Tab-separated table of C-alpha atoms (C1' of nucleotides) in Angstrom:
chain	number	residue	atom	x	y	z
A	127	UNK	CA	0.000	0.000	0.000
A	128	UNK	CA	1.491	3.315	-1.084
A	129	UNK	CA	0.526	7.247	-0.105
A	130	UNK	CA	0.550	9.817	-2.005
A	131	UNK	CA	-0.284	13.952	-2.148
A	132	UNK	CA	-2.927	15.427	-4.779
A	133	UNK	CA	-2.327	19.282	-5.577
A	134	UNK	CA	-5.234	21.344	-7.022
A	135	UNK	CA	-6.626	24.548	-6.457
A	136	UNK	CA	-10.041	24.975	-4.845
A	137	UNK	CA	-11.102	27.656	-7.113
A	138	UNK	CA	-10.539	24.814	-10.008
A	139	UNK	CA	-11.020	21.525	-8.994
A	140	UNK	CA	-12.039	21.279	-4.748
A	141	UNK	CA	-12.475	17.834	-2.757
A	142	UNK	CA	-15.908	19.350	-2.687
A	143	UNK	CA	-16.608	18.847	-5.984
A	144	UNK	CA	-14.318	15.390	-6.117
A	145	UNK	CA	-16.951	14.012	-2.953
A	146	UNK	CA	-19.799	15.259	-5.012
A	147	UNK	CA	-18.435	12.719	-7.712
A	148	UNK	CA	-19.122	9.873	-4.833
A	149	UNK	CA	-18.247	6.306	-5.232
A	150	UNK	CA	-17.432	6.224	-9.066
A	151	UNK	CA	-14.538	8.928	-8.870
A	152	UNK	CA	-13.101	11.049	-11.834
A	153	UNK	CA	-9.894	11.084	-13.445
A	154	UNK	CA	-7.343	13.340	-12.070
A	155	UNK	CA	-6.427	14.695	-15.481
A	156	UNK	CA	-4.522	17.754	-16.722
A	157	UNK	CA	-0.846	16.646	-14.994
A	158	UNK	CA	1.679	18.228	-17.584
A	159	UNK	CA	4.642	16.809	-15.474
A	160	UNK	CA	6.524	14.157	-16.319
A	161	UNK	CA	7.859	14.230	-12.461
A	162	UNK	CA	4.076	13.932	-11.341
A	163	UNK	CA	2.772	11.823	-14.508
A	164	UNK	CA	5.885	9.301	-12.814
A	165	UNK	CA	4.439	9.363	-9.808
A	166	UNK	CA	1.047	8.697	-10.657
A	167	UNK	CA	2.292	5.687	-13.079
A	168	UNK	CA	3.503	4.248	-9.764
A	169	UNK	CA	-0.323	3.747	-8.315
A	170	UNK	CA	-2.490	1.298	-7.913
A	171	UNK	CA	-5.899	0.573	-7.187
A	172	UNK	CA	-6.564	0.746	-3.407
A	173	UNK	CA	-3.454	3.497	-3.035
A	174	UNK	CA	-4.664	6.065	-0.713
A	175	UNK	CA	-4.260	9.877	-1.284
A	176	UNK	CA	-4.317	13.265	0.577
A	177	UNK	CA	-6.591	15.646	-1.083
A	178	UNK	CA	-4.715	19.232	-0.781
A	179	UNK	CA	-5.911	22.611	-1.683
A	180	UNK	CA	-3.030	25.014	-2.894
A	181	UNK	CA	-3.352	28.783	-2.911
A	182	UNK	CA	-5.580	30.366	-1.330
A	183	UNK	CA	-6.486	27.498	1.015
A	184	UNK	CA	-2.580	25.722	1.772
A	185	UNK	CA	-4.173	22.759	3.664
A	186	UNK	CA	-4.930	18.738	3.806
A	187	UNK	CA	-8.444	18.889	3.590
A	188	UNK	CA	-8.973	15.724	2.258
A	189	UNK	CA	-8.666	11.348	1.979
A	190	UNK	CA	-8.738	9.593	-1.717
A	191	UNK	CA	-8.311	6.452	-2.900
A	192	UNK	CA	-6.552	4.939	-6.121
A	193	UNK	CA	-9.498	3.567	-8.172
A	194	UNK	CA	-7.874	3.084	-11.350
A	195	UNK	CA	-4.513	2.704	-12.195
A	196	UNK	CA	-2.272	5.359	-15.055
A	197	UNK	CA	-3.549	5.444	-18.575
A	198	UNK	CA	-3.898	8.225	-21.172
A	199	UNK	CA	-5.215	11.684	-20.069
A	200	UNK	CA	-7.422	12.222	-23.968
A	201	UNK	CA	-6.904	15.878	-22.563
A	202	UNK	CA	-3.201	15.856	-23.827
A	203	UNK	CA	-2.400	16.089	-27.399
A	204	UNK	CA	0.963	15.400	-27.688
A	205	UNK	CA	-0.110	11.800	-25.869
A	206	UNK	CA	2.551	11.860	-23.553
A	207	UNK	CA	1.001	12.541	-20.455
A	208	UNK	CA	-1.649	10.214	-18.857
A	209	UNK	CA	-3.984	10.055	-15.643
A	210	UNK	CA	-5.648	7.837	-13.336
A	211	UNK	CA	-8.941	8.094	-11.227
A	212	UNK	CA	-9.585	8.426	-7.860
A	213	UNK	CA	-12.596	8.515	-5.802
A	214	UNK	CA	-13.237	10.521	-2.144
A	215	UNK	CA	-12.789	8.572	0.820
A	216	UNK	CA	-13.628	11.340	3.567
A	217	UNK	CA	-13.018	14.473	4.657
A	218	UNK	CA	-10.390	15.748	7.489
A	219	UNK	CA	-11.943	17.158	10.436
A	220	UNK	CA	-9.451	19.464	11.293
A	221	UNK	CA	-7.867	20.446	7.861
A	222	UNK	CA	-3.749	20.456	8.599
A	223	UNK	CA	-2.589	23.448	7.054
A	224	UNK	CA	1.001	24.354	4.935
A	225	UNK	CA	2.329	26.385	7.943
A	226	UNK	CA	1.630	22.791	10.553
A	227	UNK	CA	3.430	20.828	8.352
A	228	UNK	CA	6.602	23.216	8.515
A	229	UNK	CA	6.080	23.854	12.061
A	230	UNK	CA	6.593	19.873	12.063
A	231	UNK	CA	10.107	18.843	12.227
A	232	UNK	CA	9.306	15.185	11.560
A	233	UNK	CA	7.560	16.292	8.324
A	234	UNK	CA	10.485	19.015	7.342
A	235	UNK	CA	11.557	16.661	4.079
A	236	UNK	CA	8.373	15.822	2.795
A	237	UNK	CA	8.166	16.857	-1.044
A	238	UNK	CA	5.370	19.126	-0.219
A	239	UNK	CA	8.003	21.413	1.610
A	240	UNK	CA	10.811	21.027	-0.996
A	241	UNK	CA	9.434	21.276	-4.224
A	242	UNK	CA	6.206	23.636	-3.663
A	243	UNK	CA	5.702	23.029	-7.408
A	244	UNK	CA	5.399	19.802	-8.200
A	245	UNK	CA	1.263	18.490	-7.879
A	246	UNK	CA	1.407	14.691	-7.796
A	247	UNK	CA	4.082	13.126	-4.824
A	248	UNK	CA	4.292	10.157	-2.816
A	249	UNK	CA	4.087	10.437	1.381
A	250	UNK	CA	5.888	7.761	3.046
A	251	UNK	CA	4.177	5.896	5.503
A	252	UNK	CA	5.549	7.584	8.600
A	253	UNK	CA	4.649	11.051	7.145
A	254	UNK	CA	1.139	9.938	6.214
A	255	UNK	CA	0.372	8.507	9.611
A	256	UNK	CA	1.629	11.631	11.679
A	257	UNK	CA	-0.692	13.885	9.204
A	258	UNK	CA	-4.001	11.886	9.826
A	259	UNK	CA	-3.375	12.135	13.721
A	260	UNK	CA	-2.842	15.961	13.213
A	261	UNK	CA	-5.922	16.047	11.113
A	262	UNK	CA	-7.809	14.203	13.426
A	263	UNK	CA	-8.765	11.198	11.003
A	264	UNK	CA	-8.292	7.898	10.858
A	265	UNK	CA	-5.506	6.197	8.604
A	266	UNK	CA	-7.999	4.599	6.585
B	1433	DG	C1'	0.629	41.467	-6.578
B	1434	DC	C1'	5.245	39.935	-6.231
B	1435	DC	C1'	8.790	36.801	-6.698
B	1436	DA	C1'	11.406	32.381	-6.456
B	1437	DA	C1'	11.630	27.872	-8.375
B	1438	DC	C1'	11.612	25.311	-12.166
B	1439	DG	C1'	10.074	23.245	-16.607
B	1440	DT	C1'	9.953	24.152	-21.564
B	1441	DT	C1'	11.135	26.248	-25.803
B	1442	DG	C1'	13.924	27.828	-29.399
B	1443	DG	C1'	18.143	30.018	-31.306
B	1444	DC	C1'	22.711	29.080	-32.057
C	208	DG	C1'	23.907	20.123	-26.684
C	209	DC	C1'	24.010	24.529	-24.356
C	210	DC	C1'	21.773	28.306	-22.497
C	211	DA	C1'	18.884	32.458	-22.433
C	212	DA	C1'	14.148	33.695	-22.567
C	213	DC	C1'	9.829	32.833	-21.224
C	214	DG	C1'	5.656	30.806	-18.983
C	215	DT	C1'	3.576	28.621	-15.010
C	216	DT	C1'	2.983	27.341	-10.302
C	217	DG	C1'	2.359	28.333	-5.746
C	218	DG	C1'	3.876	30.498	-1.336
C	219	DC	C1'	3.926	34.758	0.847
DNA sequence: GCCAACGTTGGC
DNA sequence: GCCAACGTTGGC
């Protein structure tokens, strides 16, 4: 069983609008980095996910799961990027925001705090264990 | 709104 | 194949 981080903005695609999707999921589509499109060629079905909000927002709000594993995003001409789908699990009670996670030594070299820019990332197990306690959820 | 980080593009 | 220019992302 792997972890991993989702990146979007609320004002474009919020875990709002992924719950209101329910059971069958969507495909997280769009990815136009091959560092993310690695990552998400890495999943598979049953691979949970943190659901975070960039921008305006800066916080876990969120608990996915892998529903279906890396094939071509049809959004992407050149055919070299690709996409899987994932479906809400639930939400996090108490959201853990950008500035908990650096306050967090334990959680100082996650990829979320290193490379701000990348939108798909792996969380080790440790990591995403720590960030459900803060966020008051359980780890499945 | 600004700026740093970083990926991509295109000229050479 | 190098590197400058440029665009995008995301934190602040």
């Amino acid at each position: 069983m792997a972890y991993w981080l989702f990146k979007s903005e609320p004002s474009t695609w919020s875990f709002a609008q992924q719950v209101a999707c329910g059971t069958k999921g969507t495909h997280w589509n769009g990815v136009r980095n091959h560092q993310a499109a690695n990552n998400m060629k890495a999943m598979v079905p049953g691979d949970l996910g943190f659901f975070y909000h960039s921008n305006e927002e800066r916080a876990v709000v969120g608990l996915v799961e892998v529903i279906k594993p890396y094939y071509p995003d049809p959004s992407d001409e050149s055919g070299r990027f690709g996409m899987v789908d994932i479906k809400a699990l639930k939400a996090v009670p108490n959201p853990v925001t950008l500035a908990a996670i650096k306050a967090e030594p334990r959680l100082a070299d996650m990829a979320l705090v290193r490379q701000s820019r990348l939108s798909v990332m792996p969380v080790n197990d440790s990591h995403w264990a720590l960030i459900c306690k803060m966020g008051g959820v359980s780890a499945k």
